[in-house]
Coordinates of C-alpha atoms in Angstrom, one line a residue:
Chain N
M466 CA 34.7 -14.5 -3.0
T467 CA 34.6 -13.5 0.6
T468 CA 32.0 -11.0 1.7
E469 CA 32.6 -9.5 5.1
R470 CA 29.7 -10.2 7.5
L471 CA 28.2 -7.4 9.6
P472 CA 30.8 -4.9 8.2
S473 CA 29.6 -1.9 10.2
W474 CA 30.0 -3.8 13.5
R475 CA 33.4 -3.5 15.3
P476 CA 35.1 -6.8 16.0
G477 CA 34.5 -7.9 19.6
A478 CA 32.4 -10.0 21.9
T479 CA 29.0 -8.6 20.8
R480 CA 29.6 -9.3 17.1
D481 CA 31.0 -12.7 18.0
A482 CA 28.0 -13.5 20.1
I483 CA 25.5 -12.7 17.4
L484 CA 27.4 -14.5 14.6
G485 CA 28.1 -17.4 16.8
Y486 CA 24.5 -17.8 17.6
L487 CA 23.5 -17.6 14.0
D488 CA 26.2 -20.1 12.9
G489 CA 24.8 -22.6 15.4
I490 CA 21.2 -22.3 14.0
G491 CA 21.5 -25.4 11.8
D492 CA 19.5 -27.7 14.1
V493 CA 16.5 -25.3 14.2
P494 CA 13.8 -26.1 11.5
V495 CA 13.6 -23.2 9.0
E496 CA 9.9 -22.6 9.9
D497 CA 11.0 -21.8 13.5
R498 CA 13.7 -19.4 12.5
V499 CA 11.8 -16.2 13.2
A500 CA 13.1 -12.9 14.3
Y501 CA 11.1 -9.9 15.5
L502 CA 12.9 -6.5 15.7
D503 CA 11.4 -3.5 17.4
N504 CA 11.3 -0.4 15.2
D505 CA 11.7 2.9 17.1
G506 CA 15.1 3.0 18.8
T507 CA 16.1 -0.4 17.5
M508 CA 15.9 -0.2 13.7
W509 CA 15.9 3.6 13.5
C510 CA 16.4 6.7 15.5
E511 CA 13.5 7.6 17.9
R512 CA 14.9 10.9 19.2
P513 CA 14.1 13.7 19.8
H514 CA 10.6 12.5 18.8
Y515 CA 9.2 9.3 17.4
V516 CA 8.9 9.7 13.7
Q517 CA 5.3 8.7 13.9
Y518 CA 4.7 11.5 16.4
D519 CA 6.3 13.9 13.9
F520 CA 4.0 12.5 11.2
F521 CA 0.8 13.1 13.2
V522 CA 2.0 16.6 14.2
D523 CA 2.5 17.2 10.5
V524 CA -1.0 16.0 9.8
L525 CA -2.3 18.4 12.5
R526 CA -0.4 21.4 11.3
R527 CA -1.8 20.9 7.8
L528 CA -5.4 20.6 9.0
A529 CA -5.3 23.3 11.7
P530 CA -5.6 26.4 9.4
D531 CA -8.8 25.1 7.9
D532 CA -10.4 23.9 11.1
P533 CA -10.2 26.3 14.1
T534 CA -11.9 23.8 16.4
L535 CA -8.8 21.7 16.4
A536 CA -6.8 24.3 18.4
Q537 CA -9.6 24.3 21.0
R538 CA -8.9 20.7 22.1
P539 CA -6.3 20.7 24.9
E540 CA -4.2 17.8 23.5
L541 CA -4.0 19.3 20.1
A542 CA -3.4 22.9 21.4
A543 CA -0.4 21.6 23.4
V544 CA 1.0 20.1 20.2
L545 CA 0.3 23.3 18.1
D546 CA 2.0 25.4 20.9
N547 CA 4.9 22.9 21.0
D548 CA 4.3 22.9 24.8
A549 CA 6.3 20.0 26.1
A550 CA 5.3 20.6 29.7
K551 CA 1.6 20.5 28.8
I552 CA 2.1 17.4 26.7
G553 CA 3.8 15.7 29.6
E554 CA 1.0 16.8 31.9
L555 CA -1.7 15.4 29.6
G556 CA 0.3 12.2 28.9
L557 CA 1.9 11.2 25.6
A558 CA -0.6 8.4 25.1
K559 CA -3.6 10.7 25.3
V560 CA -1.9 13.2 23.0
A561 CA -1.0 10.5 20.5
G562 CA -4.5 9.2 20.6
A563 CA -5.9 12.6 19.8
L564 CA -3.4 13.0 17.0
A565 CA -4.1 9.6 15.5
A566 CA -7.9 10.3 15.6
L567 CA -7.2 13.1 13.0
C568 CA -7.0 10.3 10.5
D569 CA -10.4 8.8 11.5
G570 CA -12.5 8.2 8.4
Q571 CA -9.6 7.7 6.0
S572 CA -9.5 4.6 3.9
P573 CA -6.3 2.6 4.0
T574 CA -5.4 4.0 0.5
E575 CA -6.0 7.5 1.6
F576 CA -3.9 7.0 4.8
A577 CA -1.1 5.5 2.7
A578 CA -1.0 8.5 0.5
V579 CA -0.8 10.8 3.5
V580 CA 2.1 8.7 4.9
D581 CA 3.9 8.7 1.5
D582 CA 3.5 12.5 1.2
F583 CA 5.0 12.9 4.7
T584 CA 7.9 10.5 4.3
E585 CA 9.0 12.2 1.1
R586 CA 9.1 15.6 2.8
Y587 CA 10.5 14.5 6.1
R588 CA 13.9 15.6 7.4
H589 CA 15.1 14.7 10.8
P590 CA 14.8 17.8 13.1
T591 CA 18.4 17.8 14.3
L592 CA 20.3 15.5 11.9
G593 CA 18.6 17.1 8.8
V594 CA 18.5 13.8 6.9
P595 CA 15.7 11.9 5.2
L596 CA 13.9 8.9 6.7
A597 CA 16.0 6.2 5.1
S598 CA 19.1 7.8 6.7
L599 CA 17.7 7.3 10.2
V600 CA 17.9 3.5 9.8
Y601 CA 20.8 2.0 11.7
R602 CA 23.2 0.5 9.2
P603 CA 24.4 -2.3 11.5
M604 CA 20.8 -3.4 12.1
L605 CA 20.1 -3.6 8.3
E606 CA 23.2 -5.8 8.1
L607 CA 21.8 -7.9 10.9
V608 CA 18.6 -8.3 9.0
E609 CA 20.6 -9.4 5.9
E610 CA 22.6 -11.9 8.1
L611 CA 19.3 -13.3 9.6
R612 CA 18.0 -13.8 6.0
A613 CA 21.2 -15.5 5.0
H614 CA 20.4 -18.0 7.8
E615 CA 16.9 -18.4 6.4
F616 CA 15.1 -16.4 9.1
T617 CA 11.7 -14.9 8.6
V618 CA 12.0 -11.3 9.8
G619 CA 9.2 -9.2 11.3
I620 CA 9.0 -5.7 12.7
V621 CA 7.3 -4.7 16.0
T622 CA 6.2 -1.2 16.9
G623 CA 4.6 0.3 19.9
G624 CA 3.1 2.8 17.5
G625 CA 0.4 2.3 14.9
T626 CA 0.8 -0.7 12.7
E627 CA -0.4 0.9 9.4
F628 CA 2.2 3.7 9.5
V629 CA 5.1 1.2 9.9
R630 CA 3.6 -1.2 7.3
R631 CA 3.9 1.6 4.8
I632 CA 7.6 2.1 5.3
S633 CA 8.7 -1.5 6.2
P634 CA 8.7 -3.0 2.7
G635 CA 11.0 -0.3 1.3
L636 CA 13.3 0.2 4.3
Y637 CA 13.5 -3.4 5.6
G638 CA 12.1 -5.6 2.9
V639 CA 9.5 -6.7 5.5
P640 CA 5.9 -7.2 4.0
P641 CA 2.9 -5.5 5.8
E642 CA 1.6 -8.8 7.3
R643 CA 4.8 -9.2 9.3
V644 CA 4.5 -5.8 11.0
V645 CA 3.0 -6.0 14.4
G646 CA 1.9 -2.9 16.2
T647 CA -1.0 -1.2 17.8
M648 CA -4.0 -2.0 15.6
I649 CA -6.2 0.7 14.3
G650 CA -9.9 -0.2 14.0
Y651 CA -11.7 -0.3 10.7
E652 CA -15.4 0.1 9.9
L653 CA -16.9 -1.1 6.6
Q654 CA -19.0 1.6 5.1
R655 CA -20.6 2.0 1.6
D656 CA -19.8 4.7 -0.9
D657 CA -22.4 6.5 -2.9
D658 CA -22.5 3.6 -5.4
G659 CA -23.0 1.1 -2.6
R660 CA -19.5 -0.2 -2.9
P661 CA -17.7 -1.3 0.3
V662 CA -15.0 1.0 1.7
L663 CA -13.0 0.6 4.9
R664 CA -12.7 3.7 7.1
R665 CA -10.2 4.1 10.0
T666 CA -11.7 4.5 13.4
M667 CA -10.0 5.0 16.8
A668 CA -13.3 3.7 18.3
S669 CA -12.1 0.1 18.0
M670 CA -8.4 0.5 18.4
G671 CA -6.4 -2.4 19.8
T672 CA -4.4 -2.6 23.0
P673 CA -1.2 -0.5 22.9
N674 CA 1.6 -2.8 21.7
E675 CA 4.0 -2.6 24.6
G676 CA 5.2 -5.0 27.2
A677 CA 3.3 -8.2 27.5
A678 CA 0.9 -7.1 24.7
K679 CA 3.8 -7.2 22.2
V680 CA 4.1 -10.9 22.9
A681 CA 0.4 -11.6 22.7
H682 CA 0.0 -9.6 19.5
I683 CA 3.0 -11.2 17.7
Q684 CA 1.4 -14.6 18.4
S685 CA -2.2 -13.7 17.7
Q686 CA -1.6 -11.5 14.6
T687 CA 1.1 -13.6 13.0
G688 CA 1.1 -17.1 14.6
R689 CA 4.8 -16.9 15.0
A690 CA 7.1 -17.1 18.1
P691 CA 10.5 -15.4 17.6
I692 CA 13.7 -17.1 18.6
V693 CA 15.6 -13.9 17.9
A694 CA 14.3 -10.6 19.2
A695 CA 15.8 -7.1 19.4
G696 CA 14.6 -4.1 21.3
N697 CA 15.9 -1.0 23.2
S698 CA 13.3 -0.3 25.8
S699 CA 11.8 -1.8 28.9
G700 CA 8.6 -2.1 26.8
D701 CA 10.5 -4.8 24.9
K702 CA 11.3 -6.7 28.0
E703 CA 8.6 -9.4 27.7
M704 CA 9.3 -9.9 24.0
L705 CA 13.0 -10.4 24.7
E706 CA 12.4 -12.8 27.5
W707 CA 10.0 -14.7 25.3
A708 CA 12.5 -15.1 22.5
Q709 CA 15.2 -16.0 25.0
A710 CA 13.0 -18.7 26.6
S711 CA 12.4 -20.5 23.2
P712 CA 12.8 -24.3 23.4
H713 CA 15.3 -23.9 20.6
G714 CA 17.4 -21.5 22.7
G715 CA 16.8 -17.9 21.8
L716 CA 18.8 -14.7 21.3
A717 CA 17.7 -11.5 23.0
I718 CA 19.4 -8.3 21.8
L719 CA 19.2 -5.0 23.5
V720 CA 20.4 -1.9 21.7
D721 CA 21.9 0.5 24.2
H722 CA 21.8 4.2 23.3
D723 CA 25.1 5.3 24.8
D724 CA 26.5 7.4 22.0
A725 CA 25.6 11.1 22.4
D726 CA 28.2 12.0 19.8
R727 CA 26.8 10.1 16.9
E728 CA 23.2 9.5 18.0
F729 CA 21.5 10.1 21.4
A730 CA 22.4 8.9 24.9
Y731 CA 19.4 7.7 27.0
Q732 CA 17.7 4.8 28.7
S733 CA 14.4 4.0 27.1
K734 CA 11.6 3.3 29.6
A735 CA 8.0 2.2 28.8
A736 CA 4.9 2.6 31.0
T737 CA 4.5 -1.2 31.0
F738 CA 7.7 -1.5 33.2
Q739 CA 7.1 -0.1 36.7
D740 CA 10.5 -0.6 38.3
D741 CA 13.3 1.9 38.4
E742 CA 15.8 -0.6 37.1
P743 CA 17.4 0.7 33.9
V744 CA 16.8 -1.5 30.9
T745 CA 20.6 -2.1 30.5
A746 CA 20.6 -3.5 34.1
V747 CA 17.7 -5.8 33.2
A748 CA 19.6 -7.0 30.2
Q749 CA 22.7 -7.8 32.2
R750 CA 20.6 -9.5 34.9
L751 CA 18.8 -11.7 32.4
G752 CA 21.7 -12.4 30.2
W753 CA 20.7 -10.6 27.0
T754 CA 23.2 -9.6 24.4
T755 CA 23.7 -5.8 24.9
V756 CA 24.8 -3.8 21.8
S757 CA 26.6 -0.7 22.8
M758 CA 26.2 1.8 20.0
A759 CA 29.4 3.6 21.1
R760 CA 31.5 0.4 21.4
D761 CA 30.0 -2.1 18.9
W762 CA 29.1 0.0 15.9
E763 CA 31.8 1.3 13.5
Q764 CA 29.1 3.2 11.6
V765 CA 25.7 4.1 13.0
F766 CA 23.9 5.6 9.9
P767 CA 24.2 5.0 6.2
P768 CA 26.8 7.0 4.4
A769 CA 25.5 10.4 3.2
S770 CA 24.4 10.0 -0.4
Chain L
M401 CA 7.5 -27.1 -23.0
T402 CA 3.8 -26.5 -22.5
T403 CA 2.2 -27.1 -19.2
E404 CA -1.5 -27.1 -19.2
R405 CA -3.0 -24.4 -17.0
L406 CA -5.8 -25.3 -14.5
P407 CA -5.8 -28.9 -15.7
S408 CA -8.6 -30.0 -13.4
W409 CA -10.9 -27.3 -14.8
R410 CA -13.2 -28.0 -17.7
P411 CA -12.8 -25.7 -20.7
G412 CA -15.5 -23.1 -20.7
A413 CA -16.6 -19.6 -19.7
T414 CA -15.5 -19.9 -16.1
R415 CA -12.0 -21.1 -16.7
D416 CA -11.7 -18.5 -19.5
A417 CA -12.8 -15.7 -17.2
I418 CA -10.3 -16.6 -14.5
L419 CA -7.4 -17.1 -16.9
G420 CA -8.4 -14.0 -18.9
Y421 CA -8.4 -11.9 -15.7
L422 CA -5.0 -13.2 -14.6
D423 CA -3.4 -12.7 -18.1
G424 CA -4.5 -9.0 -17.9
I425 CA -2.8 -8.4 -14.6
G426 CA 0.4 -6.9 -16.1
D427 CA -0.5 -3.3 -15.2
V428 CA -1.1 -4.1 -11.5
P429 CA 2.0 -3.5 -9.3
V430 CA 3.2 -6.8 -7.9
E431 CA 2.7 -5.5 -4.3
D432 CA -1.0 -5.1 -5.0
R433 CA -1.5 -8.5 -6.4
V434 CA -3.1 -10.0 -3.4
A435 CA -5.6 -12.9 -3.2
Y436 CA -7.5 -14.0 -0.2
L437 CA -9.3 -17.4 -0.4
D438 CA -11.8 -18.6 2.1
N439 CA -11.0 -22.0 3.6
D440 CA -14.1 -23.9 4.6
G441 CA -16.2 -24.8 1.5
T442 CA -13.9 -22.9 -0.8
M443 CA -10.5 -24.5 -0.4
W444 CA -11.7 -27.7 1.2
C445 CA -14.9 -29.6 2.0
E446 CA -16.9 -28.3 4.9
R447 CA -19.7 -30.9 4.9
P448 CA -21.2 -32.7 6.8
H449 CA -19.3 -30.7 9.5
Y450 CA -16.5 -28.1 9.6
V451 CA -13.2 -29.9 10.1
Q452 CA -12.5 -27.5 13.0
Y453 CA -15.8 -28.6 14.6
D454 CA -14.7 -32.2 14.3
F455 CA -11.4 -31.2 15.8
F456 CA -13.0 -29.7 18.9
V457 CA -15.4 -32.6 19.2
D458 CA -12.4 -34.9 19.2
V459 CA -10.7 -32.8 21.9
L460 CA -13.9 -33.1 24.0
R461 CA -14.3 -36.8 23.5
R462 CA -10.7 -37.4 24.7
L463 CA -11.2 -35.2 27.8
A464 CA -14.7 -36.3 28.8
P465 CA -13.8 -39.7 30.3
D466 CA -11.4 -38.0 32.8
D467 CA -13.7 -35.0 33.6
P468 CA -17.3 -35.9 34.4
T469 CA -18.2 -32.2 34.8
L470 CA -17.8 -31.6 31.1
A471 CA -20.9 -33.7 30.3
Q472 CA -22.9 -31.5 32.8
R473 CA -22.6 -28.4 30.6
P474 CA -25.5 -28.2 28.1
E475 CA -23.4 -27.2 25.1
L476 CA -20.9 -30.0 25.6
A477 CA -23.6 -32.6 26.6
A478 CA -25.4 -31.9 23.2
V479 CA -22.1 -32.6 21.4
L480 CA -21.3 -35.8 23.4
D481 CA -24.9 -37.0 22.7
N482 CA -24.5 -36.0 19.0
D483 CA -27.9 -34.3 19.5
A484 CA -28.2 -32.1 16.4
A485 CA -31.6 -30.7 17.4
K486 CA -30.2 -29.6 20.8
I487 CA -27.1 -28.1 19.1
G488 CA -29.3 -26.2 16.7
E489 CA -31.4 -24.9 19.6
L490 CA -28.4 -23.7 21.6
G491 CA -26.8 -22.2 18.4
L492 CA -23.6 -23.4 16.8
A493 CA -21.7 -20.3 17.8
K494 CA -22.3 -20.9 21.5
V495 CA -21.5 -24.6 21.1
A496 CA -18.3 -23.8 19.2
G497 CA -17.3 -21.3 21.9
A498 CA -17.8 -23.9 24.6
L499 CA -15.7 -26.4 22.6
A500 CA -12.9 -23.9 21.8
A501 CA -12.7 -23.0 25.5
L502 CA -11.6 -26.6 26.2
C503 CA -8.2 -25.5 24.9
D504 CA -8.0 -22.5 27.2
G505 CA -4.7 -22.5 29.1
Q506 CA -2.8 -24.2 26.3
S507 CA 0.4 -22.6 25.0
P508 CA 0.6 -22.2 21.2
T509 CA 3.1 -25.1 21.1
E510 CA 0.7 -27.3 23.1
F511 CA -2.2 -26.4 20.9
A512 CA -0.2 -27.1 17.7
A513 CA 0.6 -30.6 19.0
V514 CA -3.1 -31.3 19.7
V515 CA -3.9 -30.1 16.1
D516 CA -1.1 -32.3 14.6
D517 CA -2.3 -35.3 16.5
F518 CA -5.9 -34.8 15.2
T519 CA -4.9 -34.1 11.6
E520 CA -2.8 -37.3 11.5
R521 CA -5.7 -39.4 12.7
Y522 CA -8.5 -37.6 10.9
R523 CA -10.6 -39.4 8.3
H524 CA -13.6 -37.6 6.7
P525 CA -16.8 -39.1 8.2
T526 CA -18.5 -40.0 4.8
L527 CA -15.6 -39.9 2.3
G528 CA -13.2 -41.8 4.5
V529 CA -10.2 -39.8 3.3
P530 CA -7.5 -37.9 5.2
L531 CA -7.4 -34.1 5.4
A532 CA -5.2 -33.5 2.4
S533 CA -7.7 -35.3 0.3
L534 CA -10.5 -32.8 1.2
V535 CA -8.7 -30.0 -0.6
Y536 CA -10.3 -29.1 -3.9
R537 CA -7.7 -29.9 -6.6
P538 CA -9.0 -27.1 -8.9
M539 CA -8.5 -24.6 -6.1
L540 CA -4.9 -25.7 -5.5
E541 CA -4.3 -25.2 -9.2
L542 CA -5.8 -21.7 -8.9
V543 CA -3.3 -21.0 -6.1
E544 CA -0.5 -22.1 -8.4
E545 CA -1.8 -20.0 -11.2
L546 CA -2.1 -17.0 -8.9
R547 CA 1.5 -17.5 -7.8
A548 CA 2.6 -17.8 -11.4
H549 CA 1.2 -14.3 -11.8
E550 CA 3.2 -13.1 -8.7
F551 CA 0.2 -13.0 -6.4
T552 CA 0.6 -13.0 -2.6
V553 CA -2.0 -15.6 -1.5
G554 CA -3.7 -15.6 1.9
I555 CA -6.3 -17.7 3.5
V556 CA -9.4 -16.5 5.4
T557 CA -11.5 -18.5 7.8
G558 CA -14.6 -17.9 9.9
G559 CA -13.1 -20.4 12.4
G560 CA -10.2 -20.0 14.7
T561 CA -7.1 -18.6 13.1
E562 CA -4.6 -20.8 15.0
F563 CA -6.1 -24.1 13.7
V564 CA -5.9 -23.1 10.1
R565 CA -2.4 -21.6 10.6
R566 CA -1.3 -25.1 11.6
I567 CA -2.5 -26.7 8.3
S568 CA -2.0 -23.9 5.8
P569 CA 1.7 -24.1 5.3
G570 CA 1.6 -27.8 4.4
L571 CA -1.7 -27.8 2.4
Y572 CA -1.5 -24.4 0.6
G573 CA 2.1 -23.1 1.1
V574 CA 0.6 -20.1 3.0
P575 CA 2.6 -19.0 6.0
P576 CA 0.8 -18.4 9.4
E577 CA 0.9 -14.6 9.2
R578 CA -1.2 -14.7 6.0
V579 CA -4.1 -16.6 7.6
V580 CA -6.9 -14.4 8.9
G581 CA -9.6 -15.8 11.1
T582 CA -11.3 -15.4 14.4
M583 CA -8.5 -14.5 16.8
I584 CA -8.1 -16.3 20.0
G585 CA -6.8 -14.3 23.0
Y586 CA -3.5 -14.9 24.7
E587 CA -2.4 -14.1 28.2
L588 CA 1.2 -13.9 29.1
Q589 CA 1.9 -15.9 32.2
R590 CA 5.1 -17.1 34.0
D591 CA 6.2 -20.7 34.5
D592 CA 7.8 -22.0 37.7
D593 CA 11.1 -20.6 36.6
G594 CA 9.7 -17.2 35.9
R595 CA 9.9 -17.6 32.2
P596 CA 7.2 -16.1 30.0
V597 CA 4.6 -18.4 28.5
L598 CA 1.6 -17.5 26.5
R599 CA -1.7 -19.2 27.4
R600 CA -4.8 -19.3 25.2
T601 CA -7.9 -17.6 26.6
M602 CA -11.4 -17.3 25.2
A603 CA -11.8 -14.3 27.6
S604 CA -10.2 -12.0 25.0
M605 CA -11.4 -13.6 21.8
G606 CA -11.8 -11.4 18.7
T607 CA -14.9 -10.7 16.7
P608 CA -16.1 -13.7 14.7
N609 CA -14.5 -13.5 11.3
E610 CA -17.6 -13.4 9.0
G611 CA -19.2 -10.8 6.8
A612 CA -17.9 -7.2 7.3
A613 CA -15.5 -8.4 10.0
K614 CA -13.6 -10.5 7.3
V615 CA -12.8 -7.2 5.5
A616 CA -11.8 -5.3 8.6
H617 CA -9.6 -8.2 9.8
I618 CA -7.8 -8.8 6.5
Q619 CA -6.9 -5.1 6.5
S620 CA -6.0 -4.7 10.2
Q621 CA -4.2 -8.0 10.7
T622 CA -2.3 -8.1 7.4
G623 CA -2.4 -4.5 5.9
R624 CA -3.4 -6.0 2.5
A625 CA -6.5 -5.5 0.3
P626 CA -7.2 -8.4 -2.0
I627 CA -7.9 -7.8 -5.7
V628 CA -8.9 -11.5 -6.1
A629 CA -11.1 -13.1 -3.5
A630 CA -12.9 -16.5 -3.4
G631 CA -15.6 -17.7 -1.1
N632 CA -18.7 -19.9 -1.1
S633 CA -21.0 -18.4 1.5
S634 CA -23.0 -15.3 2.2
G635 CA -20.5 -14.7 5.0
D636 CA -17.9 -14.0 2.2
K637 CA -20.2 -11.4 0.5
E638 CA -18.5 -8.3 1.8
M639 CA -15.0 -9.7 1.2
L640 CA -16.0 -10.5 -2.4
E641 CA -17.5 -7.1 -2.9
W642 CA -14.4 -5.5 -1.5
A643 CA -12.1 -7.3 -3.9
Q644 CA -14.4 -6.6 -6.8
A645 CA -14.4 -2.8 -5.9
S646 CA -10.6 -2.6 -6.1
P647 CA -9.4 0.4 -8.0
H648 CA -7.3 -2.1 -10.1
G649 CA -10.5 -4.0 -11.0
G650 CA -10.9 -7.1 -8.9
L651 CA -12.1 -10.7 -9.4
A652 CA -14.7 -12.1 -7.1
I653 CA -15.1 -15.9 -7.3
L654 CA -18.0 -17.8 -5.8
V655 CA -17.7 -21.6 -5.5
D656 CA -21.2 -23.1 -5.9
H657 CA -21.7 -26.4 -4.2
D658 CA -24.0 -28.0 -6.8
D659 CA -22.5 -31.5 -7.1
A660 CA -24.2 -33.9 -4.8
D661 CA -22.6 -36.9 -6.7
R662 CA -19.0 -35.9 -6.1
E663 CA -19.3 -33.6 -3.1
F664 CA -22.4 -32.0 -1.4
A665 CA -25.2 -29.8 -2.9
Y666 CA -26.1 -26.8 -0.7
Q667 CA -26.3 -23.1 -0.4
S668 CA -24.0 -21.8 2.3
K669 CA -25.5 -19.1 4.5
A670 CA -23.9 -17.1 7.3
A671 CA -25.5 -15.3 10.2
T672 CA -24.0 -12.0 9.0
F673 CA -26.3 -12.1 5.9
Q674 CA -29.9 -11.5 6.9
D675 CA -31.7 -11.7 3.6
D676 CA -33.3 -14.9 2.1
E677 CA -31.5 -14.4 -1.3
P678 CA -29.4 -17.4 -2.1
V679 CA -25.7 -16.6 -2.4
T680 CA -25.7 -17.8 -6.0
A681 CA -28.3 -15.2 -6.8
V682 CA -26.2 -12.5 -5.0
A683 CA -23.3 -13.6 -7.2
Q684 CA -25.3 -13.2 -10.4
R685 CA -26.7 -9.9 -9.3
L686 CA -23.3 -8.4 -8.4
G687 CA -21.4 -9.9 -11.4
W688 CA -19.1 -12.3 -9.5
T689 CA -17.6 -15.3 -11.3
T690 CA -19.5 -18.3 -10.2
V691 CA -17.7 -21.7 -10.2
S692 CA -20.1 -24.6 -10.6
M693 CA -18.5 -27.6 -9.2
A694 CA -20.6 -29.9 -11.4
R695 CA -20.1 -27.9 -14.6
D696 CA -16.6 -26.4 -14.2
W697 CA -14.5 -29.0 -12.4
E698 CA -13.3 -32.1 -14.2
Q699 CA -11.9 -33.4 -10.9
V700 CA -13.0 -32.2 -7.4
F701 CA -10.5 -34.0 -5.1
P702 CA -6.9 -35.2 -5.5
P703 CA -6.5 -38.7 -7.0
A704 CA -6.5 -41.4 -4.4
S705 CA -3.0 -42.2 -3.4

C-alpha cells in the first residue's frame, strides 16, 4: 500500500527539500527529533485578526452590557467602537493586555469553559468557516509526516498559552505541556471551604513570547531544543535561526503569505524585529526553506464538510 | 497471565487505598488523568543531602583549584570547608543559589554534559550506590500502575528543573516538558559566527518551586491539574490539597520517612510552611493517604545488580 506523502503540497523544490530533510533524519537520536511550529499564521489563519483577539473581544462584548465601567477604559472603548485607528494609537499590546485582564480571577477550568463556548460559536469574519477550517491542511500533513519520523511536535504562540492549550490537543494532537506561549500568572487562593483554587492574574504575566523570548521560553518551559521550526513572522526569526543552528543540522521553514486569492497576502512583522527587511528577504539571506502558499500548496484549507 | 500489582508494597490498607482509587478511575476522562509526583524524598532518597546539592558541590570542587576567587565567597567557602553550621547560618537557599550560579553562561547542551558526567560518577555518600539505586522501587511500580490506568505522569521538584529533566526520561520515563521545578533563566546570545546560543543565567531565575508556587507552576508551565499527587514534605502541602480538591475526586499521597533501618527517619519541612505541625499530622488532618516506608514497603530500593 502506498500512501502519498504531503498530498496537499504541489510537487517541487519546497516539498522535496522538506521530505529530503526528513528522510535524512535517521542519524539523529529520537529524543532530539523535536519540532516547534508557530500557531498564528503558520498553523492557522491569523487575518484579518488573531483568533485570540477575536476571543477576547467576544469576552468583552458579553461582559460590557452588565458593566458600564468597561466602556470607560480607553483600550476597551476602542475595541467596543471597533476603532482601528485608536487601537493602533494605543498599541495592540496594551489593548490585548486590557482584554486579557478581563479574565483575571478565573480558574483554569472556568477559563477553559469560556474558550470552549467561544470556539463552538466562532465563525471566521470573512471566510465564514469554523475554527478547524482555518487550519492549513498542508501544515497538518507536515505534522503527520514529522510524527511518522518520530518527531515530538510542539506549538508556539506569541499569544496566551492557555488559550492555545485548549485547542491544540483537538486540532493538532499536541498536549498542553508542549504549547509554549506568553504565560499568564496564577495566584493560589482558597474557596469558602478552605480548598485551594488557582485564579488567573495579569499581575504576574510572563514576558511576551516573541523574538528571542520564544527561544528562551521553549527551553525553560519544555527543556527541548527544536531541530525543525516553522514560522511566518519576523517574531519567529530567532526561533528559526536556533533550529537551523542545531548541531544535528536543522530545518527552518518560513510560510510566506502570498496568496490573496485563497488566503491573505502580507508580510508579517513583529515588534521584536527592528529592521525594515521583509521576513521573506531574511529567509532568503539566511537560507531558510520558504513555503509559498500560492506556489507550494495545492490546497490551503480543509475541504468544506 | 496474572501479574502482581505493586509487588514491592505490603498487603494492607495503604496498598488497598491506592489500588481502589485507581480501579475507580473509569469515569474520569483520560485527558484529566494526570499525576504529579515530587522528586526529592518521594521518588528518590534526599538524605543526607539533595542529590542536586551534591551535584553543585561537585561542580564547585572541580572548578575551585583553577579559580582561587571562588573560595573567597562566604557561601562557597562554607561548602568547600564542609561547614554545616556556616551553611545553616547563611541559609541553604542562598548557598544553593551561589552554587547554581557556577553554571551561569553554560548552554543547555553544556549543562547536560556536566550533569551526565556527574550522574555517571555519583555514588550515594552513605549507601554507596549509583543514582538509579536511590529510586524507591514501590514508587516506580506506582508510576507503572498509573500508566496502566492511562495516567499522564509528571515530576515536580523544588530544585532546578533542568537537572531533573536530564535524569527523568531515563529513571522515570517522564519527558522533559513534564518536569516542573524552579526555572533557570536563559539569555539568547550570539556565537562568533552570529549563530544564536542560549546561555544560563541566574539573573532571571523563577520563583522557588515550593508550596503554593508548585501549584501555580504546574498549571502555568504544563496547563495540567493533577488528580493524583505524591509528596513527602510540607512544601508539597498545597499541591496535595490541590489534587485532593479535584472535581473528579483526587488522591493525595504522603510518603512518610519512618524507616531509619532501610532509609532515613525524619519529618521533611519546607520554608513555605510556617507552622510547627509535622507533615504527617497535616496528612492525617486533611485525609491524605500516608505511605509508611516501614509498614507499607516490602522493598525500598531496587535489588543490588
